[in-house]
């Protein structure tokens, strides 16, 4: 007899050990990308994990609340990565560059997060659901109370550059730099072979620091 438990039994066991929420979020992220927002359901996710159809609702009131939890979890990780990237950096220019590094590296390491951030806003913006408010603010990620979020870090780092571009406001400088690093991250996630893998991070750092 096999020493491995069936997949459905493993998921049921995880549920009794209060790990179902984490399993739902991890597998739900994958399923959401595969199925798309319109076709995603908690019932389908429950079937994939081998738990009862009601089990996900013990943790999330609705499909929208579940997807909101995914977005907020990923956004928190993203904000933390940006904050860690500039920790202890006092030089103004280097702070902005380090934010760019952290931005691109995070999405290279977590391409599924970039894909979700890109596909979800357009799919929920006009629906009036709980998710819509997450994408109504001009930030690289969902806003939360508490620690400075990614957009605030970016606009704060852009402040010392205002004198170099007297015709632009601080938030406009941040917007231009955001467009640059987001575009770079998007291209590299979509076509990973654009830069040599063995020197990828070094080349990203150089590109982040170019004037164009």
GROMACS .gro file of C-alpha atoms in nm:
model
  212
    1UNK     CA    1   0.000   0.000   0.000
    2UNK     CA    2   0.124   0.349  -0.083
    3UNK     CA    3   0.266   0.558   0.200
    4UNK     CA    4   0.131   0.879   0.043
    5UNK     CA    5  -0.216   1.007   0.129
    6UNK     CA    6  -0.447   1.092  -0.163
    7UNK     CA    7  -0.447   1.456  -0.267
    8UNK     CA    8  -0.802   1.514  -0.138
    9UNK     CA    9  -0.714   1.365   0.201
   10UNK     CA   10  -0.409   1.588   0.229
   11UNK     CA   11  -0.621   1.895   0.174
   12UNK     CA   12  -0.882   1.780   0.425
   13UNK     CA   13  -0.609   1.714   0.681
   14UNK     CA   14  -0.464   2.059   0.618
   15UNK     CA   15  -0.807   2.207   0.683
   16UNK     CA   16  -0.828   2.046   1.026
   17UNK     CA   17  -0.489   2.195   1.106
   18UNK     CA   18  -0.618   2.544   1.017
   19UNK     CA   19  -0.406   2.563   0.703
   20UNK     CA   20  -0.693   2.570   0.457
   21UNK     CA   21  -0.693   2.948   0.427
   22UNK     CA   22  -0.330   2.950   0.313
   23UNK     CA   23  -0.397   2.660   0.075
   24UNK     CA   24  -0.698   2.840  -0.071
   25UNK     CA   25  -0.497   3.154  -0.135
   26UNK     CA   26  -0.202   2.971  -0.290
   27UNK     CA   27  -0.407   2.746  -0.516
   28UNK     CA   28  -0.664   3.016  -0.582
   29UNK     CA   29  -0.397   3.247  -0.721
   30UNK     CA   30  -0.295   2.980  -0.970
   31UNK     CA   31  -0.653   2.895  -1.062
   32UNK     CA   32  -0.749   3.259  -1.102
   33UNK     CA   33  -0.468   3.312  -1.351
   34UNK     CA   34  -0.562   2.997  -1.539
   35UNK     CA   35  -0.940   3.049  -1.544
   36UNK     CA   36  -0.966   3.429  -1.547
   37UNK     CA   37  -1.181   3.643  -1.320
   38UNK     CA   38  -1.507   3.574  -1.506
   39UNK     CA   39  -1.478   3.195  -1.476
   40UNK     CA   40  -1.322   3.169  -1.131
   41UNK     CA   41  -1.538   3.036  -0.848
   42UNK     CA   42  -1.484   2.921  -0.491
   43UNK     CA   43  -1.681   2.608  -0.572
   44UNK     CA   44  -1.430   2.517  -0.843
   45UNK     CA   45  -1.142   2.595  -0.609
   46UNK     CA   46  -1.291   2.371  -0.341
   47UNK     CA   47  -1.314   2.088  -0.593
   48UNK     CA   48  -0.950   2.134  -0.693
   49UNK     CA   49  -0.841   2.117  -0.329
   50UNK     CA   50  -1.070   1.825  -0.251
   51UNK     CA   51  -1.266   1.996   0.025
   52UNK     CA   52  -1.638   2.055   0.063
   53UNK     CA   53  -1.793   2.332  -0.143
   54UNK     CA   54  -1.881   2.518   0.177
   55UNK     CA   55  -1.530   2.503   0.326
   56UNK     CA   56  -1.395   2.819   0.153
   57UNK     CA   57  -1.689   3.020   0.286
   58UNK     CA   58  -1.572   2.957   0.641
   59UNK     CA   59  -1.282   3.187   0.559
   60UNK     CA   60  -1.422   3.416   0.288
   61UNK     CA   61  -1.774   3.552   0.258
   62UNK     CA   62  -1.772   3.566  -0.122
   63UNK     CA   63  -1.561   3.523  -0.433
   64UNK     CA   64  -1.487   3.896  -0.428
   65UNK     CA   65  -1.372   3.887  -0.066
   66UNK     CA   66  -1.144   3.595  -0.152
   67UNK     CA   67  -0.984   3.774  -0.448
   68UNK     CA   68  -0.950   4.088  -0.237
   69UNK     CA   69  -0.754   3.883   0.018
   70UNK     CA   70  -0.519   3.761  -0.257
   71UNK     CA   71  -0.462   4.115  -0.384
   72UNK     CA   72  -0.402   4.253  -0.035
   73UNK     CA   73  -0.163   3.971   0.053
   74UNK     CA   74   0.039   4.023  -0.265
   75UNK     CA   75   0.034   4.400  -0.225
   76UNK     CA   76   0.166   4.368   0.130
   77UNK     CA   77   0.454   4.152   0.007
   78UNK     CA   78   0.523   4.404  -0.270
   79UNK     CA   79   0.525   4.701  -0.033
   80UNK     CA   80   0.754   4.512   0.206
   81UNK     CA   81   0.998   4.437  -0.078
   82UNK     CA   82   1.012   4.804  -0.178
   83UNK     CA   83   1.061   4.917   0.181
   84UNK     CA   84   1.340   4.663   0.232
   85UNK     CA   85   1.506   4.782  -0.088
   86UNK     CA   86   1.560   5.133   0.047
   87UNK     CA   87   1.621   5.049   0.411
   88UNK     CA   88   1.927   5.233   0.539
   89UNK     CA   89   1.983   5.421   0.210
   90UNK     CA   90   2.032   5.793   0.272
   91UNK     CA   91   2.142   5.919  -0.068
   92UNK     CA   92   1.841   6.062  -0.253
   93UNK     CA   93   1.929   5.935  -0.600
   94UNK     CA   94   2.029   5.593  -0.474
   95UNK     CA   95   1.698   5.561  -0.286
   96UNK     CA   96   1.505   5.608  -0.607
   97UNK     CA   97   1.728   5.366  -0.796
   98UNK     CA   98   1.701   5.104  -0.522
   99UNK     CA   99   1.324   5.134  -0.538
  100UNK     CA  100   1.347   5.065  -0.910
  101UNK     CA  101   1.566   4.762  -0.846
  102UNK     CA  102   1.328   4.625  -0.584
  103UNK     CA  103   1.026   4.689  -0.807
  104UNK     CA  104   1.163   4.495  -1.104
  105UNK     CA  105   1.318   4.217  -0.896
  106UNK     CA  106   0.995   4.156  -0.704
  107UNK     CA  107   0.799   4.094  -1.021
  108UNK     CA  108   1.075   3.884  -1.175
  109UNK     CA  109   1.063   3.665  -0.865
  110UNK     CA  110   0.681   3.673  -0.848
  111UNK     CA  111   0.554   3.699  -1.206
  112UNK     CA  112   0.210   3.571  -1.108
  113UNK     CA  113   0.160   3.882  -0.893
  114UNK     CA  114   0.233   4.113  -1.185
  115UNK     CA  115  -0.013   3.923  -1.402
  116UNK     CA  116  -0.286   3.952  -1.139
  117UNK     CA  117  -0.221   4.322  -1.083
  118UNK     CA  118  -0.251   4.375  -1.458
  119UNK     CA  119  -0.560   4.166  -1.535
  120UNK     CA  120  -0.780   4.231  -1.234
  121UNK     CA  121  -0.835   4.611  -1.243
  122UNK     CA  122  -0.992   4.611  -1.587
  123UNK     CA  123  -1.211   4.314  -1.503
  124UNK     CA  124  -1.355   4.454  -1.180
  125UNK     CA  125  -1.339   4.833  -1.219
  126UNK     CA  126  -1.692   4.874  -1.352
  127UNK     CA  127  -1.864   4.608  -1.142
  128UNK     CA  128  -1.917   4.802  -0.820
  129UNK     CA  129  -1.792   4.510  -0.613
  130UNK     CA  130  -1.568   4.513  -0.309
  131UNK     CA  131  -1.263   4.478  -0.533
  132UNK     CA  132  -1.324   4.796  -0.727
  133UNK     CA  133  -1.203   5.024  -0.446
  134UNK     CA  134  -0.865   4.848  -0.443
  135UNK     CA  135  -0.788   4.980  -0.789
  136UNK     CA  136  -0.934   5.330  -0.755
  137UNK     CA  137  -0.616   5.487  -0.616
  138UNK     CA  138  -0.304   5.591  -0.812
  139UNK     CA  139  -0.069   5.337  -0.659
  140UNK     CA  140   0.138   5.042  -0.785
  141UNK     CA  141  -0.061   4.820  -0.551
  142UNK     CA  142  -0.359   4.813  -0.321
  143UNK     CA  143  -0.357   5.074  -0.047
  144UNK     CA  144  -0.376   4.979   0.318
  145UNK     CA  145  -0.368   5.172   0.640
  146UNK     CA  146  -0.041   5.173   0.832
  147UNK     CA  147   0.300   5.146   0.673
  148UNK     CA  148   0.393   5.364   0.377
  149UNK     CA  149   0.278   5.193   0.060
  150UNK     CA  150   0.469   5.155  -0.266
  151UNK     CA  151   0.333   5.470  -0.428
  152UNK     CA  152   0.411   5.681  -0.123
  153UNK     CA  153   0.765   5.543  -0.114
  154UNK     CA  154   0.805   5.632  -0.480
  155UNK     CA  155   0.674   5.988  -0.453
  156UNK     CA  156   0.882   6.044  -0.141
  157UNK     CA  157   1.198   5.925  -0.319
  158UNK     CA  158   1.120   6.147  -0.619
  159UNK     CA  159   1.108   6.466  -0.409
  160UNK     CA  160   1.483   6.548  -0.435
  161UNK     CA  161   1.462   6.529  -0.816
  162UNK     CA  162   1.206   6.808  -0.842
  163UNK     CA  163   1.477   7.070  -0.892
  164UNK     CA  164   1.607   6.889  -1.200
  165UNK     CA  165   1.268   6.908  -1.368
  166UNK     CA  166   1.119   7.246  -1.271
  167UNK     CA  167   0.819   7.198  -1.499
  168UNK     CA  168   0.706   6.880  -1.325
  169UNK     CA  169   0.541   6.816  -0.990
  170UNK     CA  170   0.680   6.554  -0.753
  171UNK     CA  171   0.404   6.306  -0.833
  172UNK     CA  172   0.464   6.354  -1.207
  173UNK     CA  173   0.833   6.268  -1.168
  174UNK     CA  174   0.730   5.961  -0.970
  175UNK     CA  175   0.482   5.870  -1.243
  176UNK     CA  176   0.751   5.885  -1.512
  177UNK     CA  177   0.989   5.668  -1.313
  178UNK     CA  178   0.710   5.427  -1.224
  179UNK     CA  179   0.626   5.391  -1.594
  180UNK     CA  180   0.990   5.311  -1.666
  181UNK     CA  181   1.039   5.040  -1.405
  182UNK     CA  182   0.692   4.892  -1.454
  183UNK     CA  183   0.748   4.873  -1.828
  184UNK     CA  184   1.084   4.706  -1.773
  185UNK     CA  185   0.934   4.454  -1.531
  186UNK     CA  186   0.645   4.379  -1.767
  187UNK     CA  187   0.874   4.320  -2.064
  188UNK     CA  188   1.110   4.095  -1.870
  189UNK     CA  189   0.826   3.889  -1.725
  190UNK     CA  190   0.661   3.850  -2.066
  191UNK     CA  191   0.989   3.768  -2.244
  192UNK     CA  192   1.238   3.643  -1.989
  193UNK     CA  193   1.508   3.585  -2.252
  194UNK     CA  194   1.538   3.955  -2.341
  195UNK     CA  195   1.837   3.982  -2.108
  196UNK     CA  196   2.099   3.713  -2.037
  197UNK     CA  197   1.986   3.513  -1.735
  198UNK     CA  198   2.336   3.491  -1.589
  199UNK     CA  199   2.367   3.870  -1.567
  200UNK     CA  200   1.998   3.961  -1.546
  201UNK     CA  201   2.005   4.145  -1.216
  202UNK     CA  202   2.320   4.339  -1.293
  203UNK     CA  203   2.172   4.454  -1.623
  204UNK     CA  204   1.845   4.550  -1.459
  205UNK     CA  205   2.038   4.766  -1.213
  206UNK     CA  206   2.217   4.939  -1.500
  207UNK     CA  207   1.893   4.998  -1.691
  208UNK     CA  208   1.719   5.136  -1.383
  209UNK     CA  209   1.995   5.396  -1.354
  210UNK     CA  210   1.997   5.510  -1.718
  211UNK     CA  211   1.860   5.860  -1.798
  212UNK     CA  212   1.614   5.725  -2.055
   0.00000   0.00000   0.00000
